[in-house]
PDB file of C-alpha atoms in Angstrom:
ATOM      1  CA  ASP D   1      -0.224  -0.009   0.084  1.00  0.00           C
ATOM      2  CA  VAL D   2       1.118   3.606  -0.919  1.00  0.00           C
ATOM      3  CA  GLN D   3       0.897   5.953   2.609  1.00  0.00           C
ATOM      4  CA  LEU D   4       0.898   9.766   2.053  1.00  0.00           C
ATOM      5  CA  THR D   5       2.123  11.541   4.569  1.00  0.00           C
ATOM      6  CA  GLN D   6       1.011  15.213   4.639  1.00  0.00           C
ATOM      7  CA  SER D   7       2.844  17.938   6.619  1.00  0.00           C
ATOM      8  CA  PRO D   8       2.261  20.049   8.677  1.00  0.00           C
ATOM      9  CA  SER D   9      -1.136  18.703  10.253  1.00  0.00           C
ATOM     10  CA  THR D  10      -2.188  22.146  11.164  1.00  0.00           C
ATOM     11  CA  LEU D  11      -0.883  25.577   9.727  1.00  0.00           C
ATOM     12  CA  SER D  12      -1.773  28.776  11.226  1.00  0.00           C
ATOM     13  CA  ALA D  13      -1.789  31.801   8.975  1.00  0.00           C
ATOM     14  CA  SER D  14      -3.606  35.067   7.856  1.00  0.00           C
ATOM     15  CA  VAL D  15      -5.136  36.061   5.385  1.00  0.00           C
ATOM     16  CA  GLY D  16      -2.305  37.265   2.126  1.00  0.00           C
ATOM     17  CA  ASP D  17      -0.422  34.570   3.677  1.00  0.00           C
ATOM     18  CA  ARG D  18       1.897  32.052   0.975  1.00  0.00           C
ATOM     19  CA  VAL D  19       0.794  28.581   1.969  1.00  0.00           C
ATOM     20  CA  THR D  20       3.024  25.652   1.562  1.00  0.00           C
ATOM     21  CA  ILE D  21       1.448  22.096   2.383  1.00  0.00           C
ATOM     22  CA  THR D  22       3.649  19.130   1.368  1.00  0.00           C
ATOM     23  CA  CYS D  23       2.390  15.508   0.952  1.00  0.00           C
ATOM     24  CA  ARG D  24       5.424  12.476   0.611  1.00  0.00           C
ATOM     25  CA  ALA D  25       4.395   9.191  -0.943  1.00  0.00           C
ATOM     26  CA  SER D  26       6.034   6.318   0.309  1.00  0.00           C
ATOM     27  CA  GLN D  27       7.007   4.857  -2.923  1.00  0.00           C
ATOM     28  CA  SER D  28       7.229   6.842  -6.672  1.00  0.00           C
ATOM     29  CA  ILE D  29       3.529   7.604  -7.538  1.00  0.00           C
ATOM     30  CA  THR D  30       5.152   9.629 -10.849  1.00  0.00           C
ATOM     31  CA  SER D  31       2.867  12.233 -11.006  1.00  0.00           C
ATOM     32  CA  ARG D  32      -0.453  10.343 -10.125  1.00  0.00           C
ATOM     33  CA  LEU D  33      -1.438  12.557  -7.575  1.00  0.00           C
ATOM     34  CA  ALA D  34      -4.567  15.080  -6.596  1.00  0.00           C
ATOM     35  CA  TRP D  35      -5.192  17.729  -4.010  1.00  0.00           C
ATOM     36  CA  TYR D  36      -8.917  18.358  -2.698  1.00  0.00           C
ATOM     37  CA  GLN D  37     -10.208  21.026  -0.411  1.00  0.00           C
ATOM     38  CA  GLN D  38     -12.810  20.335   2.230  1.00  0.00           C
ATOM     39  CA  LYS D  39     -14.968  22.443   4.461  1.00  0.00           C
ATOM     40  CA  PRO D  40     -16.733  21.183   7.744  1.00  0.00           C
ATOM     41  CA  GLY D  41     -19.878  19.360   6.891  1.00  0.00           C
ATOM     42  CA  LYS D  42     -18.998  19.485   3.011  1.00  0.00           C
ATOM     43  CA  ALA D  43     -17.524  16.897   0.601  1.00  0.00           C
ATOM     44  CA  PRO D  44     -13.797  17.137  -1.079  1.00  0.00           C
ATOM     45  CA  LYS D  45     -13.726  19.650  -3.870  1.00  0.00           C
ATOM     46  CA  LEU D  46     -10.911  18.571  -6.366  1.00  0.00           C
ATOM     47  CA  LEU D  47      -8.303  21.333  -7.054  1.00  0.00           C
ATOM     48  CA  ILE D  48      -5.067  20.153  -8.600  1.00  0.00           C
ATOM     49  CA  TYR D  49      -4.751  16.768 -10.315  1.00  0.00           C
ATOM     50  CA  LYS D  50      -1.809  15.249 -12.127  1.00  0.00           C
ATOM     51  CA  ALA D  51       0.288  17.038  -9.356  1.00  0.00           C
ATOM     52  CA  SER D  52       0.261  20.660 -11.349  1.00  0.00           C
ATOM     53  CA  ASN D  53      -2.702  20.971 -12.845  1.00  0.00           C
ATOM     54  CA  LEU D  54      -5.399  23.108 -11.991  1.00  0.00           C
ATOM     55  CA  GLU D  55      -9.343  21.930 -11.942  1.00  0.00           C
ATOM     56  CA  SER D  56     -11.789  23.976 -14.116  1.00  0.00           C
ATOM     57  CA  GLY D  57     -12.800  27.213 -11.610  1.00  0.00           C
ATOM     58  CA  VAL D  58     -10.303  26.735  -9.422  1.00  0.00           C
ATOM     59  CA  PRO D  59      -8.948  29.994  -8.592  1.00  0.00           C
ATOM     60  CA  SER D  60      -5.344  30.816 -10.257  1.00  0.00           C
ATOM     61  CA  ARG D  61      -3.234  31.243  -6.249  1.00  0.00           C
ATOM     62  CA  PHE D  62      -3.576  27.477  -6.018  1.00  0.00           C
ATOM     63  CA  SER D  63      -0.506  25.820  -7.538  1.00  0.00           C
ATOM     64  CA  GLY D  64       0.604  22.202  -7.240  1.00  0.00           C
ATOM     65  CA  SER D  65       4.247  21.080  -7.855  1.00  0.00           C
ATOM     66  CA  GLY D  66       6.040  17.847  -7.475  1.00  0.00           C
ATOM     67  CA  SER D  67       6.665  14.556  -8.604  1.00  0.00           C
ATOM     68  CA  GLY D  68       7.918  10.974  -7.559  1.00  0.00           C
ATOM     69  CA  THR D  69       7.729  11.181  -4.020  1.00  0.00           C
ATOM     70  CA  GLU D  70       7.429  14.848  -2.785  1.00  0.00           C
ATOM     71  CA  PHE D  71       4.475  17.011  -3.579  1.00  0.00           C
ATOM     72  CA  THR D  72       3.413  20.677  -2.786  1.00  0.00           C
ATOM     73  CA  LEU D  73       0.071  22.475  -2.588  1.00  0.00           C
ATOM     74  CA  THR D  74       1.021  25.990  -2.580  1.00  0.00           C
ATOM     75  CA  ILE D  75      -2.031  28.957  -2.044  1.00  0.00           C
ATOM     76  CA  SER D  76      -0.118  32.157  -3.604  1.00  0.00           C
ATOM     77  CA  SER D  77      -2.032  34.826  -1.158  1.00  0.00           C
ATOM     78  CA  LEU D  78      -4.457  33.121   1.171  1.00  0.00           C
ATOM     79  CA  GLN D  79      -7.995  34.559   1.141  1.00  0.00           C
ATOM     80  CA  PRO D  80     -10.722  33.999   3.632  1.00  0.00           C
ATOM     81  CA  ASP D  81     -12.662  31.440   1.732  1.00  0.00           C
ATOM     82  CA  ASP D  82      -9.515  29.254   1.777  1.00  0.00           C
ATOM     83  CA  PHE D  83      -9.868  28.075   5.601  1.00  0.00           C
ATOM     84  CA  ALA D  84     -10.300  24.210   5.047  1.00  0.00           C
ATOM     85  CA  THR D  85      -8.745  21.110   5.315  1.00  0.00           C
ATOM     86  CA  TYR D  86      -6.570  19.659   2.518  1.00  0.00           C
ATOM     87  CA  PHE D  87      -6.138  16.686   1.075  1.00  0.00           C
ATOM     88  CA  CYS D  88      -3.784  14.587  -0.974  1.00  0.00           C
ATOM     89  CA  GLN D  89      -4.429  11.472  -2.871  1.00  0.00           C
ATOM     90  CA  GLN D  90      -2.580   9.103  -4.861  1.00  0.00           C
ATOM     91  CA  TYR D  91      -4.130   7.126  -7.854  1.00  0.00           C
ATOM     92  CA  ASP D  92      -0.945   5.259  -9.057  1.00  0.00           C
ATOM     93  CA  PHE D  93      -1.467   1.980  -6.714  1.00  0.00           C
ATOM     94  CA  ASP D  94      -5.195   1.795  -6.103  1.00  0.00           C
ATOM     95  CA  TRP D  95      -5.829   4.913  -4.303  1.00  0.00           C
ATOM     96  CA  SER D  96      -5.241   6.327  -1.179  1.00  0.00           C
ATOM     97  CA  PHE D  97      -5.238   9.808   0.831  1.00  0.00           C
ATOM     98  CA  GLY D  98      -2.996  11.778   3.154  1.00  0.00           C
ATOM     99  CA  GLN D  99      -4.188  12.456   6.661  1.00  0.00           C
ATOM    100  CA  GLY D 100      -5.489  15.711   5.743  1.00  0.00           C
ATOM    101  CA  THR D 101      -3.881  19.359   6.314  1.00  0.00           C
ATOM    102  CA  LYS D 102      -5.816  21.963   8.336  1.00  0.00           C
ATOM    103  CA  VAL D 103      -5.401  25.569   7.375  1.00  0.00           C
ATOM    104  CA  GLU D 104      -6.542  27.527  10.489  1.00  0.00           C
ATOM    105  CA  ILE D 105      -6.558  31.349  11.190  1.00  0.00           C
ATOM    106  CA  LYS D 106      -3.878  33.020  13.127  1.00  0.00           C
TER     107      LYS D 106
ATOM    108  CA  GLU H   1     -27.265  19.191 -13.353  1.00  0.00           C
ATOM    109  CA  VAL H   2     -24.388  17.111 -11.885  1.00  0.00           C
ATOM    110  CA  GLN H   3     -24.555  15.230  -8.963  1.00  0.00           C
ATOM    111  CA  LEU H   4     -24.000  12.617  -6.842  1.00  0.00           C
ATOM    112  CA  VAL H   5     -26.862  12.504  -3.790  1.00  0.00           C
ATOM    113  CA  GLU H   6     -26.441   9.609  -1.058  1.00  0.00           C
ATOM    114  CA  SER H   7     -29.060   8.386   1.164  1.00  0.00           C
ATOM    115  CA  GLY H   8     -29.491   5.492   3.443  1.00  0.00           C
ATOM    116  CA  GLY H   9     -27.209   5.973   6.338  1.00  0.00           C
ATOM    117  CA  GLY H  10     -28.510   5.882   9.807  1.00  0.00           C
ATOM    118  CA  LEU H  11     -28.016   4.175  13.398  1.00  0.00           C
ATOM    119  CA  VAL H  12     -27.580   0.266  13.415  1.00  0.00           C
ATOM    120  CA  GLN H  13     -26.530  -2.153  16.008  1.00  0.00           C
ATOM    121  CA  PRO H  14     -22.989  -3.557  16.100  1.00  0.00           C
ATOM    122  CA  GLY H  15     -23.494  -6.790  13.841  1.00  0.00           C
ATOM    123  CA  GLY H  16     -26.171  -5.384  11.771  1.00  0.00           C
ATOM    124  CA  SER H  17     -26.631  -4.104   7.812  1.00  0.00           C
ATOM    125  CA  LEU H  18     -27.322  -0.933   6.173  1.00  0.00           C
ATOM    126  CA  ARG H  19     -27.309  -0.613   2.376  1.00  0.00           C
ATOM    127  CA  LEU H  20     -26.111   2.709   1.354  1.00  0.00           C
ATOM    128  CA  SER H  21     -27.395   4.161  -2.423  1.00  0.00           C
ATOM    129  CA  CYS H  22     -25.682   6.568  -4.201  1.00  0.00           C
ATOM    130  CA  ALA H  23     -28.014   8.469  -7.311  1.00  0.00           C
ATOM    131  CA  ALA H  24     -26.053   9.702 -10.248  1.00  0.00           C
ATOM    132  CA  SER H  25     -27.446  12.526 -12.354  1.00  0.00           C
ATOM    133  CA  GLY H  26     -26.165  15.224 -15.223  1.00  0.00           C
ATOM    134  CA  PHE H  27     -24.092  12.344 -16.548  1.00  0.00           C
ATOM    135  CA  LYS H  28     -23.460   9.275 -18.341  1.00  0.00           C
ATOM    136  CA  PHE H  29     -22.929   7.187 -14.978  1.00  0.00           C
ATOM    137  CA  GLY H  30     -22.690   3.974 -16.641  1.00  0.00           C
ATOM    138  CA  SER H  31     -19.539   4.963 -18.159  1.00  0.00           C
ATOM    139  CA  TYR H  32     -17.846   5.906 -15.278  1.00  0.00           C
ATOM    140  CA  TRP H  33     -15.831   3.755 -12.097  1.00  0.00           C
ATOM    141  CA  MET H  34     -17.417   4.798  -8.959  1.00  0.00           C
ATOM    142  CA  HIS H  35     -16.213   4.659  -5.400  1.00  0.00           C
ATOM    143  CA  TRP H  36     -16.755   4.405  -2.249  1.00  0.00           C
ATOM    144  CA  VAL H  37     -14.338   6.610   0.812  1.00  0.00           C
ATOM    145  CA  ARG H  38     -15.515   7.353   4.254  1.00  0.00           C
ATOM    146  CA  GLN H  39     -14.486   9.736   7.099  1.00  0.00           C
ATOM    147  CA  ALA H  40     -14.834   8.790  10.525  1.00  0.00           C
ATOM    148  CA  PRO H  41     -15.751  11.807  12.958  1.00  0.00           C
ATOM    149  CA  GLY H  42     -12.784  14.150  13.033  1.00  0.00           C
ATOM    150  CA  LYS H  43     -10.478  11.766  11.141  1.00  0.00           C
ATOM    151  CA  GLY H  44      -9.506  12.024   7.323  1.00  0.00           C
ATOM    152  CA  LEU H  45     -10.692  10.282   4.024  1.00  0.00           C
ATOM    153  CA  VAL H  46     -10.332   6.645   4.005  1.00  0.00           C
ATOM    154  CA  TRP H  47     -10.836   4.489   0.509  1.00  0.00           C
ATOM    155  CA  VAL H  48     -13.364   2.071   0.349  1.00  0.00           C
ATOM    156  CA  SER H  49     -14.153   0.284  -2.267  1.00  0.00           C
ATOM    157  CA  ARG H  50     -14.168   0.785  -6.431  1.00  0.00           C
ATOM    158  CA  ILE H  51     -15.975  -0.741  -8.686  1.00  0.00           C
ATOM    159  CA  GLU H  52     -15.868  -0.970 -12.485  1.00  0.00           C
ATOM    160  CA  THR H  53     -18.285   0.283 -15.392  1.00  0.00           C
ATOM    161  CA  ASP H  54     -20.130  -3.010 -14.681  1.00  0.00           C
ATOM    162  CA  ASN H  55     -20.597  -5.529 -11.659  1.00  0.00           C
ATOM    163  CA  SER H  56     -18.032  -7.574 -12.781  1.00  0.00           C
ATOM    164  CA  GLY H  57     -15.155  -5.289 -11.459  1.00  0.00           C
ATOM    165  CA  THR H  58     -14.803  -4.662  -7.555  1.00  0.00           C
ATOM    166  CA  LEU H  59     -12.068  -3.733  -5.344  1.00  0.00           C
ATOM    167  CA  TYR H  60     -12.353  -3.616  -1.235  1.00  0.00           C
ATOM    168  CA  ALA H  61      -9.935  -1.925   1.273  1.00  0.00           C
ATOM    169  CA  ASP H  62      -9.118  -4.597   3.574  1.00  0.00           C
ATOM    170  CA  SER H  63     -10.958  -3.467   6.170  1.00  0.00           C
ATOM    171  CA  VAL H  64     -14.234  -3.959   4.753  1.00  0.00           C
ATOM    172  CA  ARG H  65     -13.230  -6.771   2.634  1.00  0.00           C
ATOM    173  CA  GLY H  66     -15.615  -9.923   2.749  1.00  0.00           C
ATOM    174  CA  ARG H  67     -18.261  -7.574   4.604  1.00  0.00           C
ATOM    175  CA  PHE H  68     -19.390  -4.689   2.483  1.00  0.00           C
ATOM    176  CA  THR H  69     -20.498  -4.880  -1.185  1.00  0.00           C
ATOM    177  CA  THR H  70     -20.952  -2.384  -3.903  1.00  0.00           C
ATOM    178  CA  SER H  71     -23.059  -2.713  -6.800  1.00  0.00           C
ATOM    179  CA  ARG H  72     -24.637  -0.530  -9.001  1.00  0.00           C
ATOM    180  CA  ASP H  73     -27.436  -0.216 -11.336  1.00  0.00           C
ATOM    181  CA  ASN H  74     -26.584   1.366 -14.601  1.00  0.00           C
ATOM    182  CA  MET H  75     -30.362   1.315 -15.902  1.00  0.00           C
ATOM    183  CA  LYS H  76     -31.342   3.325 -12.678  1.00  0.00           C
ATOM    184  CA  ASN H  77     -27.866   5.517 -12.727  1.00  0.00           C
ATOM    185  CA  THR H  78     -27.703   4.303  -8.981  1.00  0.00           C
ATOM    186  CA  LEU H  79     -24.784   3.205  -7.076  1.00  0.00           C
ATOM    187  CA  PHE H  80     -25.338   0.978  -3.991  1.00  0.00           C
ATOM    188  CA  LEU H  81     -22.777  -0.185  -1.007  1.00  0.00           C
ATOM    189  CA  GLN H  82     -24.062  -2.852   1.289  1.00  0.00           C
ATOM    190  CA  MET H  83     -22.245  -3.095   4.812  1.00  0.00           C
ATOM    191  CA  ASP H  84     -23.125  -6.018   6.638  1.00  0.00           C
ATOM    192  CA  SER H  85     -21.168  -7.304  10.220  1.00  0.00           C
ATOM    193  CA  LEU H  86     -21.023  -3.553  11.139  1.00  0.00           C
ATOM    194  CA  ARG H  87     -18.954  -2.597  13.756  1.00  0.00           C
ATOM    195  CA  ALA H  88     -17.822   0.379  15.831  1.00  0.00           C
ATOM    196  CA  GLU H  89     -15.077   1.341  13.725  1.00  0.00           C
ATOM    197  CA  ASP H  90     -17.061   1.636  10.845  1.00  0.00           C
ATOM    198  CA  THR H  91     -18.848   4.471  12.007  1.00  0.00           C
ATOM    199  CA  ALA H  92     -17.942   7.541   9.208  1.00  0.00           C
ATOM    200  CA  VAL H  93     -19.663   9.845   6.591  1.00  0.00           C
ATOM    201  CA  TYR H  94     -19.537   7.564   3.467  1.00  0.00           C
ATOM    202  CA  TYR H  95     -19.444   9.363   0.362  1.00  0.00           C
ATOM    203  CA  CYS H  96     -19.708   8.453  -2.995  1.00  0.00           C
ATOM    204  CA  ALA H  97     -17.167   9.492  -5.904  1.00  0.00           C
ATOM    205  CA  LYS H  98     -17.221   9.296  -9.359  1.00  0.00           C
ATOM    206  CA  MET H  99     -13.858   8.598 -10.774  1.00  0.00           C
ATOM    207  CA  ASN H 100     -12.995  10.028 -14.247  1.00  0.00           C
ATOM    208  CA  GLY H 101     -10.710   8.475 -16.819  1.00  0.00           C
ATOM    209  CA  TYR H 102      -7.438   9.406 -15.408  1.00  0.00           C
ATOM    210  CA  GLY H 103      -7.979   7.841 -11.652  1.00  0.00           C
ATOM    211  CA  TYR H 104      -9.170  10.977  -9.615  1.00  0.00           C
ATOM    212  CA  PHE H 105     -12.497  12.082  -8.278  1.00  0.00           C
ATOM    213  CA  ASP H 106     -14.014  14.817 -10.354  1.00  0.00           C
ATOM    214  CA  LEU H 107     -17.281  14.308  -8.608  1.00  0.00           C
ATOM    215  CA  TRP H 108     -18.413  13.889  -4.967  1.00  0.00           C
ATOM    216  CA  GLY H 109     -21.956  13.285  -2.960  1.00  0.00           C
ATOM    217  CA  HIS H 110     -22.261  15.357  -0.387  1.00  0.00           C
ATOM    218  CA  GLY H 111     -22.050  11.876   2.214  1.00  0.00           C
ATOM    219  CA  SER H 112     -24.197  10.161   4.090  1.00  0.00           C
ATOM    220  CA  LEU H 113     -23.517   9.306   8.036  1.00  0.00           C
ATOM    221  CA  VAL H 114     -23.764   6.007   9.337  1.00  0.00           C
ATOM    222  CA  THR H 115     -23.320   5.332  12.891  1.00  0.00           C
ATOM    223  CA  VAL H 116     -22.703   1.935  14.445  1.00  0.00           C
ATOM    224  CA  SER H 117     -23.774   1.574  18.216  1.00  0.00           C
ATOM    225  CA  SER H 118     -25.665  -0.041  20.856  1.00  0.00           C
TER     226      SER H 118
END
């Protein structure tokens, strides 16, 4: 099984900050990684697929990078609507998710 | 409207059974692999099962294999999750999700809460 480890688990930030979340895979997953945003009581929402491709309709302040075993999600300028929990997901060897990173207001 | 709507959740005793449904609309349901993902209260997302376009190809997480069965009715655009021998650790919100041709999930339902407790 492919294990995904996200860091940090919680991140405190202010509006306008640049935020970076890391996702590390236990083995190479090439670029088959997606990022999702989830707000309390809501379903996850796809942000990024294939490590760096922005889903249609997602603001350009979100970006993804990486390949192999290390990936990052960056929010260039944090907006009030971005306070949420973010999950990475690999889809190279079946499917699995990271444990999540909660972005909270500082 | 393109959407997935789950139903069938509720409170069940340990050892009991429950069947979840996921109604799809707005897209060609029968052309896509579908998945179930669960999230225990305050926890992260955990992949549960996958079904291919027909009922011949299914895959399950180790934690539910032999107890859960996923199926689909393409004529009724509906996905199912039959959950038997339920345990307290199965308590979670269960989401159905549509997988596109590349392997990631581009559409999720709103979730259905299953609580296993005596």
